[in-house]
Coordinates of N, CA and C and ligand atoms in Angstrom, one line a residue:
X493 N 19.7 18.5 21.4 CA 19.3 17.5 20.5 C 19.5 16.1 21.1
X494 N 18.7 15.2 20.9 CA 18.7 13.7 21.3 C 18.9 12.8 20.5
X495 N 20.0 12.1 20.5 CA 20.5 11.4 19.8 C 19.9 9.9 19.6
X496 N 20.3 9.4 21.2 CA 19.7 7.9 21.0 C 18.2 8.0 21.7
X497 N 17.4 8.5 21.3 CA 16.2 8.5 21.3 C 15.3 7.5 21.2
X498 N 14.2 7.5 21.9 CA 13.1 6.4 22.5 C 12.1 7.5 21.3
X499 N 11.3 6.6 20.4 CA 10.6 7.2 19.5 C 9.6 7.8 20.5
X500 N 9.2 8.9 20.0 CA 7.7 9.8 20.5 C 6.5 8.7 20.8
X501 N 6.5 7.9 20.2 CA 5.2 7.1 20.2 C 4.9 6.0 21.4
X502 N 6.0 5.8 22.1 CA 5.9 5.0 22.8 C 5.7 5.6 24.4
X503 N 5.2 5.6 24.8 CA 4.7 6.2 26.8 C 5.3 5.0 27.8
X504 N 5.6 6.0 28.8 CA 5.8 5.4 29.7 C 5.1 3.9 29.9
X505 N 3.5 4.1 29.8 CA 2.9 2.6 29.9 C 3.3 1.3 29.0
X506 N 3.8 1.4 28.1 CA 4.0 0.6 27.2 C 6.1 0.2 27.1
X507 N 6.6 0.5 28.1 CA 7.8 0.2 28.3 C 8.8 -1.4 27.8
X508 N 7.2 -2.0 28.3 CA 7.7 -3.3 28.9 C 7.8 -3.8 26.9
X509 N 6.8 -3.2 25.7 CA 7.2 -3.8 24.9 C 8.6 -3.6 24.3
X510 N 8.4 -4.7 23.0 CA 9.4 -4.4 21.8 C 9.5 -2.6 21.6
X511 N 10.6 -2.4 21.8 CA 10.9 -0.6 21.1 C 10.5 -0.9 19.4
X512 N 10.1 0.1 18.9 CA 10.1 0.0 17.5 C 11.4 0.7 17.3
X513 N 11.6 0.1 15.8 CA 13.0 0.3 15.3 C 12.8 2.2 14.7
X514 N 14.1 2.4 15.5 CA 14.4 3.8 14.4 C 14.7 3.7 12.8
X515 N 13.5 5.0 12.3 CA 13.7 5.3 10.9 C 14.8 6.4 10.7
X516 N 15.2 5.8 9.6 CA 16.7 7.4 9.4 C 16.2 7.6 7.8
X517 N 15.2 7.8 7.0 CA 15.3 8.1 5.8 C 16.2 8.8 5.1
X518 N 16.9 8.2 3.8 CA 17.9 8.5 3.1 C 17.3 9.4 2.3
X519 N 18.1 10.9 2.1 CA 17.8 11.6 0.9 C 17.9 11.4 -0.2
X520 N 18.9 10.4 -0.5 CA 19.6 10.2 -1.8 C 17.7 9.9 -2.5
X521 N 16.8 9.4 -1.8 CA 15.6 9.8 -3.0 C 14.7 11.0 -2.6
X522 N 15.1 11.7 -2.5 CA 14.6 13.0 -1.9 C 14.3 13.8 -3.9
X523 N 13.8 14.7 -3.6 CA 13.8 15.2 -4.7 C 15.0 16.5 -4.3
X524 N 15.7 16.5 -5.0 CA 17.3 16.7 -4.5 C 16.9 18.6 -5.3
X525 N 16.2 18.9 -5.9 CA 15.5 20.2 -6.4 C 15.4 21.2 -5.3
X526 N 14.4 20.4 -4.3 CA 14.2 21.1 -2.9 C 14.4 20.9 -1.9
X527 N 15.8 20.1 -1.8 CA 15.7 19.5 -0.1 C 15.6 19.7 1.0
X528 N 15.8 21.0 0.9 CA 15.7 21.7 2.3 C 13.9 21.4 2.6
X529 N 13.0 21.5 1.5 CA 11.6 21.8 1.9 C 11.3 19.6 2.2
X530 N 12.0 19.3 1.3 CA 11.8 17.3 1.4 C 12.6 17.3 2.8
X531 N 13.4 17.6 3.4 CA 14.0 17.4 4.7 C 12.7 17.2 5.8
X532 N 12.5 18.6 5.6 CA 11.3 19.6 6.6 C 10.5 18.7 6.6
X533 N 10.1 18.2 5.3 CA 8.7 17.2 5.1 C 8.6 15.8 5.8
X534 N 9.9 14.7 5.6 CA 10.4 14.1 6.2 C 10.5 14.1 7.8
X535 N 10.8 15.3 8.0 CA 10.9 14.9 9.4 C 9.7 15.3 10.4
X536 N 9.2 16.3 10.0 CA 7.6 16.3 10.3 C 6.6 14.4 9.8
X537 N 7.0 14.1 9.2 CA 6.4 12.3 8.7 C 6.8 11.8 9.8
X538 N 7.8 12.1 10.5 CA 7.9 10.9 11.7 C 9.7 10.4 11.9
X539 N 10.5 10.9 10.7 CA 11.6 10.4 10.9 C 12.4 10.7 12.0
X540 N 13.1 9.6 12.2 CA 13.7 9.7 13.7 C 14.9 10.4 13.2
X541 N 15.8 10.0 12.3 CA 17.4 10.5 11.8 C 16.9 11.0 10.7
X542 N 18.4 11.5 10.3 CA 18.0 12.0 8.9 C 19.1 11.3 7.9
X543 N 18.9 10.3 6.8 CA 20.4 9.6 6.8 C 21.0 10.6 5.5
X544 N 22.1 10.6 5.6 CA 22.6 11.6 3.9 C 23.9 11.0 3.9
X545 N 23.9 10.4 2.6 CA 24.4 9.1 1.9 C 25.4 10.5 1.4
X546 N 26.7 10.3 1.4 CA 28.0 10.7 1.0 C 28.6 9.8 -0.3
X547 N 29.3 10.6 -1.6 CA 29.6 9.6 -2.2 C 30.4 10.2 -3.4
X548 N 31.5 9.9 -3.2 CA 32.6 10.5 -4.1 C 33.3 10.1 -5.8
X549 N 32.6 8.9 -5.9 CA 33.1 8.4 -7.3 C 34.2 7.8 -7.2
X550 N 34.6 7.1 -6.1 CA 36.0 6.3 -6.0 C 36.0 5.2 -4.9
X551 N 35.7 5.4 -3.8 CA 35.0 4.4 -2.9 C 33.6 3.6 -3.6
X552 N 33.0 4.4 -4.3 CA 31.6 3.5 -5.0 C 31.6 4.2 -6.3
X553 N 30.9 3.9 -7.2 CA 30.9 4.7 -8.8 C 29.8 5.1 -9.0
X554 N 29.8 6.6 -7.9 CA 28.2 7.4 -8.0 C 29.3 9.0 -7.3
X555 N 28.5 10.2 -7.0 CA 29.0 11.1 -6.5 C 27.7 11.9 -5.6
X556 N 27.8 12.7 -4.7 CA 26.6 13.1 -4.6 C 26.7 14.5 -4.0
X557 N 26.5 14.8 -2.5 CA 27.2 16.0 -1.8 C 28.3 16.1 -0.3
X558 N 28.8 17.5 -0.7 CA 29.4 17.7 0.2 C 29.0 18.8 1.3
X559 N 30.0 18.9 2.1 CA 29.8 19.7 3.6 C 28.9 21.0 3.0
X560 N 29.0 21.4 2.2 CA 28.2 22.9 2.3 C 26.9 22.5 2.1
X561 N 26.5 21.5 1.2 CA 24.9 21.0 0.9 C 24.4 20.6 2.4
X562 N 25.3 19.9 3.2 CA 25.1 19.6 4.7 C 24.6 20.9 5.2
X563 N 25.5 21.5 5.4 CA 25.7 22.7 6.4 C 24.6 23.8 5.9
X564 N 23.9 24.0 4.6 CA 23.1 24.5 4.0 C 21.2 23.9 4.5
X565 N 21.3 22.7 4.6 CA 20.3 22.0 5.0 C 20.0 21.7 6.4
X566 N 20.9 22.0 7.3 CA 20.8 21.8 8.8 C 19.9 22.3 9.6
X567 N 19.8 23.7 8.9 CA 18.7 24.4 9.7 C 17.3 24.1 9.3
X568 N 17.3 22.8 8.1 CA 15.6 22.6 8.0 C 15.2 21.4 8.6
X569 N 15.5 20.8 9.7 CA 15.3 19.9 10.7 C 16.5 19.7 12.0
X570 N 15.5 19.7 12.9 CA 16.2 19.3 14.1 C 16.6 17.9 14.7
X571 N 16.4 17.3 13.8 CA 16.7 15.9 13.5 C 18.0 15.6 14.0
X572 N 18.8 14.3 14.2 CA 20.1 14.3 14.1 C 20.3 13.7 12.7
X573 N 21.3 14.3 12.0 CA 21.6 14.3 10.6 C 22.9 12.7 11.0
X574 N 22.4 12.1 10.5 CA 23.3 10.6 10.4 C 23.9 10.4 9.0
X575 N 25.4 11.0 9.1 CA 26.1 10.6 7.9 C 26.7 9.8 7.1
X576 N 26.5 9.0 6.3 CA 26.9 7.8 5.6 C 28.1 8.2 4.9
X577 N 29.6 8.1 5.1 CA 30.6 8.5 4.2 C 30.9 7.5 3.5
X578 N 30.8 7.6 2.2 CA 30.9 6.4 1.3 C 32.3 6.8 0.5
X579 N 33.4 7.5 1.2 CA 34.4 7.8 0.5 C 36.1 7.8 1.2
X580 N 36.6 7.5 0.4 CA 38.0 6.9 0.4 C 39.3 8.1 0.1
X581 N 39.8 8.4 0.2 CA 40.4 8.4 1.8 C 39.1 9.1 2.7
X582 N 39.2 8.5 3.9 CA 38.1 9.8 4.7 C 38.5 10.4 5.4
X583 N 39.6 10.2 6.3 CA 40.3 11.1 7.5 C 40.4 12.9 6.8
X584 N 41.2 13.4 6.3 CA 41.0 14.2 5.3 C 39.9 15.1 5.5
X585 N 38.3 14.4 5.2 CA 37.4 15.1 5.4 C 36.7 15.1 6.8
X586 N 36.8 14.2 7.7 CA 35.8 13.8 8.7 C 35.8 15.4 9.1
X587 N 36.6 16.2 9.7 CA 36.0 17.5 10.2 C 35.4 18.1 9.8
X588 N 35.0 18.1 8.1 CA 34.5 19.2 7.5 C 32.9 18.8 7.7
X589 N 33.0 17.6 7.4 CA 31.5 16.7 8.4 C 30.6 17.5 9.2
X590 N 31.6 16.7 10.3 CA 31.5 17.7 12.1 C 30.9 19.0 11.6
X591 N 31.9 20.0 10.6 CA 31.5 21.7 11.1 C 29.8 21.3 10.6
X592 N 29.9 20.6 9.4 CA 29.2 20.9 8.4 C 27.2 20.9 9.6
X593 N 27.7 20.1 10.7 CA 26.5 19.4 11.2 C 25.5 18.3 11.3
X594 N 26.8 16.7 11.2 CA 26.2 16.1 10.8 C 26.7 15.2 12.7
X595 N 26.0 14.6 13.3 CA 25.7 14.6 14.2 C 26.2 12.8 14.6
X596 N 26.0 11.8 13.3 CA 26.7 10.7 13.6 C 27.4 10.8 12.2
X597 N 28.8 10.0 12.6 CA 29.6 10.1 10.9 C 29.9 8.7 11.3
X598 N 29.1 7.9 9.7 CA 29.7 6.6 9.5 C 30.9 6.6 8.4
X599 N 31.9 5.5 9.0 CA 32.9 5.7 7.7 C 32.6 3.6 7.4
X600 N 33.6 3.5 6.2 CA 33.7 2.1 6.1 C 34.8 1.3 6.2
X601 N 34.7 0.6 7.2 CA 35.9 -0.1 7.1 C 36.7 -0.8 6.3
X602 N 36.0 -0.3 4.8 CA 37.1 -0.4 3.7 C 37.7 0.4 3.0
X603 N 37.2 1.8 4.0 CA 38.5 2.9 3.3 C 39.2 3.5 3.9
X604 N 40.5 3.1 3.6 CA 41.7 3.6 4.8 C 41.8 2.5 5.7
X605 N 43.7 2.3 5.7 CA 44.1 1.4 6.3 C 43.9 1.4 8.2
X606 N 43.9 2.9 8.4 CA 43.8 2.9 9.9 C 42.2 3.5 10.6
X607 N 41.1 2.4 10.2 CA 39.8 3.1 10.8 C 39.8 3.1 12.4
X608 N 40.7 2.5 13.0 CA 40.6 2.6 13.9 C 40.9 4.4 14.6
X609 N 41.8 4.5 14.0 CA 42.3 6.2 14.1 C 41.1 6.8 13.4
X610 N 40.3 6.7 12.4 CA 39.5 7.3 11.7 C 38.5 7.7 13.0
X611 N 37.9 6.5 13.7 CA 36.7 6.4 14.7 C 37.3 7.3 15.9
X612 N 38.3 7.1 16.0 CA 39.1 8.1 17.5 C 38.8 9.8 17.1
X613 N 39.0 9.8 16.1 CA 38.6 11.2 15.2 C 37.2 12.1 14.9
X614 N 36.5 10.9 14.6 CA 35.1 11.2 15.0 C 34.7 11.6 16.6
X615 N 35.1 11.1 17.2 CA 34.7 11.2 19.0 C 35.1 12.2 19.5
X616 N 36.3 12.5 19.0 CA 37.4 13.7 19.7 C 36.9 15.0 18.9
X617 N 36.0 14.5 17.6 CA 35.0 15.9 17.4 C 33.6 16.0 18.2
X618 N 33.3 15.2 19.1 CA 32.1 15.4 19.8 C 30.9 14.6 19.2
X619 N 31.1 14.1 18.2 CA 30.3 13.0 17.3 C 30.2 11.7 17.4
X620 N 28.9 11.2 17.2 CA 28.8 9.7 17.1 C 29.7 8.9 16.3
X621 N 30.2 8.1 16.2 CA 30.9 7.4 15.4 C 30.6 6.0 14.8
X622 N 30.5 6.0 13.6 CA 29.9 4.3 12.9 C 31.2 4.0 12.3
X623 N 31.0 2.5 11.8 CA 31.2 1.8 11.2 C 30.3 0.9 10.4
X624 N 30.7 1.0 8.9 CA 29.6 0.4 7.7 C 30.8 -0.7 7.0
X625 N 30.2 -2.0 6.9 CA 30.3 -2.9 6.2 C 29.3 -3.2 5.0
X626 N 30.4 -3.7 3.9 CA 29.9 -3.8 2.6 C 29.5 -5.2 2.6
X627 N 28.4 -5.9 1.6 CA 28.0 -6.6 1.7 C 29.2 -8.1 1.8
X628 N 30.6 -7.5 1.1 CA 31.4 -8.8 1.4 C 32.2 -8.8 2.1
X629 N 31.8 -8.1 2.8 CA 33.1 -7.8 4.3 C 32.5 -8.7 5.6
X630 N 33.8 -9.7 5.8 CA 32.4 -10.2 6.9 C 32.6 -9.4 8.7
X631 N 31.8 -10.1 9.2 CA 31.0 -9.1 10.8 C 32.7 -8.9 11.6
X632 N 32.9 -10.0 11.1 CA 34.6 -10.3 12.1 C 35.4 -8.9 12.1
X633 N 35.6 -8.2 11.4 CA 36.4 -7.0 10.5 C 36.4 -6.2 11.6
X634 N 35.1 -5.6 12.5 CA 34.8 -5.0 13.4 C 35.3 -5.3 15.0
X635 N 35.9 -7.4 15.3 CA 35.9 -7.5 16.4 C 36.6 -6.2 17.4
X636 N 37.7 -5.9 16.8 CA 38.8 -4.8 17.7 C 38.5 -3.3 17.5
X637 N 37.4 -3.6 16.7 CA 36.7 -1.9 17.0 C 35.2 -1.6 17.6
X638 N 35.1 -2.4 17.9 CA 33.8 -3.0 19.0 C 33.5 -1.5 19.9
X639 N 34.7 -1.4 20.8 CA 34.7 -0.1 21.7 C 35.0 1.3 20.9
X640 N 35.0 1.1 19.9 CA 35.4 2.9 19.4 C 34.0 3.1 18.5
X641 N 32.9 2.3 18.6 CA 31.9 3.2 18.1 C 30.7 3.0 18.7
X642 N 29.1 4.0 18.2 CA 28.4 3.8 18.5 C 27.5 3.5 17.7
X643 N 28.0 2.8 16.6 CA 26.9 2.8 15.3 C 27.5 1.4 14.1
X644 N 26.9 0.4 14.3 CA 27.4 -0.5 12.9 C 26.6 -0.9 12.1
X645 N 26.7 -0.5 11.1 CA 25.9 -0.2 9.6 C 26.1 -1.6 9.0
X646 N 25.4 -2.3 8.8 CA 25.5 -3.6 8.2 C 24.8 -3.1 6.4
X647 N 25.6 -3.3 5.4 CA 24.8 -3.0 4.1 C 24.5 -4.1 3.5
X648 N 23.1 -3.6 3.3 CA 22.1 -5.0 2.4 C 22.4 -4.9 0.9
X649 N 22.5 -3.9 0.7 CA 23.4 -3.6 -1.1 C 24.9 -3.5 -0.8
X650 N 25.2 -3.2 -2.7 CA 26.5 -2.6 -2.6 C 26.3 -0.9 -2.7
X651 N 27.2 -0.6 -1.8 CA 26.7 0.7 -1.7 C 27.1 1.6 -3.0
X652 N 26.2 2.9 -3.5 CA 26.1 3.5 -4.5 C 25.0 4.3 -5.3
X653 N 24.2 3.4 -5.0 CA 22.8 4.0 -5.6 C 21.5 3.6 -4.6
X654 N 20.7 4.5 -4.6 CA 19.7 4.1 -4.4 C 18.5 3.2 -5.4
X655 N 17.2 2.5 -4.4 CA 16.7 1.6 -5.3 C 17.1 0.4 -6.0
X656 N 17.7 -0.2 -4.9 CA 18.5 -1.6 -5.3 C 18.1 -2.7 -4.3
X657 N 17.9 -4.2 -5.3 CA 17.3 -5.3 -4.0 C 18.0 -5.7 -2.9
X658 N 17.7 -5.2 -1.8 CA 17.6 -5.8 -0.8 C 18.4 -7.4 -1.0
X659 N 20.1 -7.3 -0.6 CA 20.6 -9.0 -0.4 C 20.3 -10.2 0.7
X660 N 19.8 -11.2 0.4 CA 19.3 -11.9 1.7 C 20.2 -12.2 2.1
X661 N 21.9 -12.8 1.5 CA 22.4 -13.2 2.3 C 22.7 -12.5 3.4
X662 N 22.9 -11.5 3.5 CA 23.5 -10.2 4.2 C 23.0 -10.6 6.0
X663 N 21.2 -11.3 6.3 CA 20.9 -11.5 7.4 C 21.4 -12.1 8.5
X664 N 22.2 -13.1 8.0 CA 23.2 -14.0 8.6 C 23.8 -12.7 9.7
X665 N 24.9 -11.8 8.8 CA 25.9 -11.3 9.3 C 24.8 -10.1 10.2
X666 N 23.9 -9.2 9.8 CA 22.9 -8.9 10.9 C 23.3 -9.9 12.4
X667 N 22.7 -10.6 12.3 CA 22.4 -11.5 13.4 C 23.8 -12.0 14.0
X668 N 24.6 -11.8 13.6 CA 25.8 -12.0 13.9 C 26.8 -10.8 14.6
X669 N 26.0 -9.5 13.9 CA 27.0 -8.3 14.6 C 26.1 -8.3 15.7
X670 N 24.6 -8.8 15.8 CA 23.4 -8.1 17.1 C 24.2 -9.1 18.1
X671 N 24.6 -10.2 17.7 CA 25.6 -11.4 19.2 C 26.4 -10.4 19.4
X672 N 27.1 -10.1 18.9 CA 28.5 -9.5 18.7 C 28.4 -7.8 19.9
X673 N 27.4 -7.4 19.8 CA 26.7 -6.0 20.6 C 26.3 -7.1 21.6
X674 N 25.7 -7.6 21.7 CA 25.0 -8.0 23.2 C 26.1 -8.6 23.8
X675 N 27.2 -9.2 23.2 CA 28.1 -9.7 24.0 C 29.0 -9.0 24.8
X676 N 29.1 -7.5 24.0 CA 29.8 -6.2 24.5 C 29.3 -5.7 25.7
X677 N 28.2 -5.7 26.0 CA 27.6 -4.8 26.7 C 27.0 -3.2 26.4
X678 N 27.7 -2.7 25.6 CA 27.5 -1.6 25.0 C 26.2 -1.0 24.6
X679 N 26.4 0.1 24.8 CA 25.1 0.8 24.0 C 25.3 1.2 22.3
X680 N 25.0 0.4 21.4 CA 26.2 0.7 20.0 C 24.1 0.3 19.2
X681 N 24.0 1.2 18.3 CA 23.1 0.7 17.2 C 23.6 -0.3 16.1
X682 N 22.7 -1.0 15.7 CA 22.8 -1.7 14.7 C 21.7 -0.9 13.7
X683 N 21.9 -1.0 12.6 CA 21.9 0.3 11.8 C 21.6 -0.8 10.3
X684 N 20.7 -0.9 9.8 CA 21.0 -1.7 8.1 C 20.6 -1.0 6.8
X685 N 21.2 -0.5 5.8 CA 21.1 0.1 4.7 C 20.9 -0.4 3.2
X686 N 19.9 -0.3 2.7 CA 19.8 -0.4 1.4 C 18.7 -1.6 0.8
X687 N 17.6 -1.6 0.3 CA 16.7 -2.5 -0.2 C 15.6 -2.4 0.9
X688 N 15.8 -1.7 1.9 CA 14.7 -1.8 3.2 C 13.3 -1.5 2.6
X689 N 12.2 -2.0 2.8 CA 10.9 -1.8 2.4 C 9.8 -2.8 2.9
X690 N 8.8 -2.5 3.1 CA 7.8 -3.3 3.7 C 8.0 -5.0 4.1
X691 N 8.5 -5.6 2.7 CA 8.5 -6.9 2.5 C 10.1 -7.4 3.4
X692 N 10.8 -6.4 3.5 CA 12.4 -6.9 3.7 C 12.5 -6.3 5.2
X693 N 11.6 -5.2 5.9 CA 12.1 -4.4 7.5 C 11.9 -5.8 8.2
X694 N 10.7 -6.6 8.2 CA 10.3 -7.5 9.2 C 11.4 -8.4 9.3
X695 N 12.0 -8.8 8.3 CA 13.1 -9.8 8.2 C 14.6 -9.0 9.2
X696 N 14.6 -8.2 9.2 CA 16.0 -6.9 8.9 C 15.7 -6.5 10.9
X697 N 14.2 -6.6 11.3 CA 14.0 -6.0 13.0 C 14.6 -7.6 13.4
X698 N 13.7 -8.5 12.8 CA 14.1 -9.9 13.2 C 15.4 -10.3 13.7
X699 N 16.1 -10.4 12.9 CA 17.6 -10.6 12.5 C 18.1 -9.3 13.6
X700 N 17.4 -8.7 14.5 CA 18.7 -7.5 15.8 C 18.7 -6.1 15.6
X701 N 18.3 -6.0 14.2 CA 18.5 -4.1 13.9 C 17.7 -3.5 15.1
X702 N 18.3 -2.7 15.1 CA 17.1 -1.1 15.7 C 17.2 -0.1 15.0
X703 N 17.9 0.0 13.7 CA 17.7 1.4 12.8 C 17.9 1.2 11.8
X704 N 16.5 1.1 11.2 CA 16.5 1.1 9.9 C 16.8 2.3 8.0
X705 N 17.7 2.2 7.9 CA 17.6 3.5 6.6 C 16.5 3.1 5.7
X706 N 15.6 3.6 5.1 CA 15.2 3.6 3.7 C 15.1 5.3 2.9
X707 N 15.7 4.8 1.5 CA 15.1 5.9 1.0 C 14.0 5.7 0.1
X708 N 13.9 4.7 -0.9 CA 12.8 4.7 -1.7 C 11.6 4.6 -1.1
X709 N 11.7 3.7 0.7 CA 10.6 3.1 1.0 C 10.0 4.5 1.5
X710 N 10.8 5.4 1.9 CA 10.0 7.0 2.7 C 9.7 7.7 1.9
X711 N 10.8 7.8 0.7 CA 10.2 9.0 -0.2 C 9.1 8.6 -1.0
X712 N 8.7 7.5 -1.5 CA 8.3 6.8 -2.6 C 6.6 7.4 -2.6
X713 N 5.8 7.9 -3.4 CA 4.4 8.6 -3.6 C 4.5 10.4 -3.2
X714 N 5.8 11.0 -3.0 CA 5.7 12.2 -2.3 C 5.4 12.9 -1.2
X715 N 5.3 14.2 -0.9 CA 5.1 14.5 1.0 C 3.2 14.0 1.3
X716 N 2.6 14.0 0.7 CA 1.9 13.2 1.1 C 1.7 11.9 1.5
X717 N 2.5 11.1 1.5 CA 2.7 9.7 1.7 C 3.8 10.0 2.6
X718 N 4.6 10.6 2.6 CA 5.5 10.3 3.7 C 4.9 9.9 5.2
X719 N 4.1 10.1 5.8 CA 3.7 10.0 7.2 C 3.5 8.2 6.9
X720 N 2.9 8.0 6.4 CA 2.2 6.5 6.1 C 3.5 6.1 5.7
X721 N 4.3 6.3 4.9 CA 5.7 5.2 4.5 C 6.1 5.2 5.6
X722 N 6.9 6.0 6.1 CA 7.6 5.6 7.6 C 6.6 5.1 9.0
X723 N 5.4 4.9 8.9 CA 4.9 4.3 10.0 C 4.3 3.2 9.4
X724 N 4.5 2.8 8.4 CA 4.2 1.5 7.7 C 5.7 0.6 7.9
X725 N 6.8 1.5 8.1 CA 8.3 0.7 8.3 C 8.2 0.6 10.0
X726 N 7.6 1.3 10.6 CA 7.7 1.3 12.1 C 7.4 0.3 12.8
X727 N 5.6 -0.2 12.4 CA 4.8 -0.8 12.8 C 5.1 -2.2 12.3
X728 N 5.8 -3.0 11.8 CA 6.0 -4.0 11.4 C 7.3 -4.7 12.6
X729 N 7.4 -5.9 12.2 CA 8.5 -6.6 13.5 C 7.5 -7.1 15.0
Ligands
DX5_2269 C1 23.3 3.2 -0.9 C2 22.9 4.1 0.2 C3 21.6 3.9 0.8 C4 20.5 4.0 -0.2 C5 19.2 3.4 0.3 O1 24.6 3.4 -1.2 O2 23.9 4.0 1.3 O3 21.4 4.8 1.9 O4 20.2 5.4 -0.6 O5 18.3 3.5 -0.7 P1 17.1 2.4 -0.8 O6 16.4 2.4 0.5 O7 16.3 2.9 -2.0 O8 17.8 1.1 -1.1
ZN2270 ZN1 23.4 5.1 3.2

């Protein structure tokens, strides 16, 4: 499986452009009835990741699934499954993650005092490792964890729900974690979550991302629309 992947669309000849931004569509708007068949459908549309928003009722005040619904769903795309842990304590769970099949595990650096040990933990299971900032956490939070990951989630909402506006202030700190990566040298995603849709990606590629989550904007009209939602988020920037 290929993780940091160069989208299908682009050939050799066309190198020298802008890469388009990776799509990671969120299930949280999936029709949650049949996911395994909205996965399938999803990823056949074009998605690059697959994002699946974690969420326990105490880090955020929503609940959603755990490792078996993962581990149950894995076999209906070959996708890499990019995990959003929106829950407090996380050490605890990160391995059940891992078995479950989720290929990058983001945690947030506001749950649990020691993320730095959190991200050492993800690696030492063979996994990608993120870090997700909340919309009032500022970019700084991250300087001394710069080297322990490969993924920083900048959130445009507060995380919890899907279907919520898109925060403008939030672009600033985008543009501030993309310095913050180019100054590293690293190969690390910049990763932004929540409000993403036609009117708000162009702003969001602008501002340094290369991976975009949406869930309303992919699922939104059903599996027939999906091919067109996600190459309507592609082709913009
Ligand atoms: C919010 C989640 C997001 C959310 C995105 O807590 O982390 O992934 O589902 O949904 P939209 O794209 O609808 O804002
Ligand atoms: Zn998410």
């Amino acid at each position: 499986m290929q993780l940091f992947l160069k989208p299908a669309s682009q050939s050799a000849n066309d190198y020298c452009m802008t890469p388009k931004p990776l799509i990671s569509p969120s299930i949280l708007s999936a029709d949650f009835a049949q996911l395994g068949a909205e996965i399938a459908a999803i990823d056949v549309a074009g998605a690059d990741w697959i994002h699946v928003d974690v969420m326990d009722g105490h880090f955020v005040p929503n609940l959603t699934l755990g490792p078996p619904i993962i581990k149950a769903l894995r076999g209906h795309s070959s996708k890499p499954f990019d995990v959003h842990l929106m829950i407090d304590p996380v050490d605890p769970f990160i391995a059940a993650y891992a078995d479950a099949g989720a290929d990058i595990i983001t945690i947030h650096a506001e749950a649990g005092q020691h993320v730095h040990r959190s991200l050492q933990l993800i690696r030492s299971l063979g996994k990608k490792a993120g870090i997700a900032l909340n919309p009032g956490t500022p970019a700084k939070m991250i300087e001394y964890l710069i080297d322990q990951v490969d993924l920083i989630l900048v959130m445009t909402v507060n995380p919890g729900f899907g279907g919520q506006s898109f925060i403008d202030g939030q672009l600033g700190k985008i543009a501030a974690v993309r310095r913050m990566i180019d100054k590293s040298g690293r190969h690390i995603h910049l990763q932004v979550d929540g409000g993403v849709n036609v009117e708000t990606a162009p702003q969001v590629i602008a501002a340094g991302a290369d991976v975009m989550v949406a869930g309303t904007a992919c699922f939104r009209g059903g599996p027939a629309e999906y091919a067109a939602n996600i190459a309507a988020l592609k082709n913009l920037g």
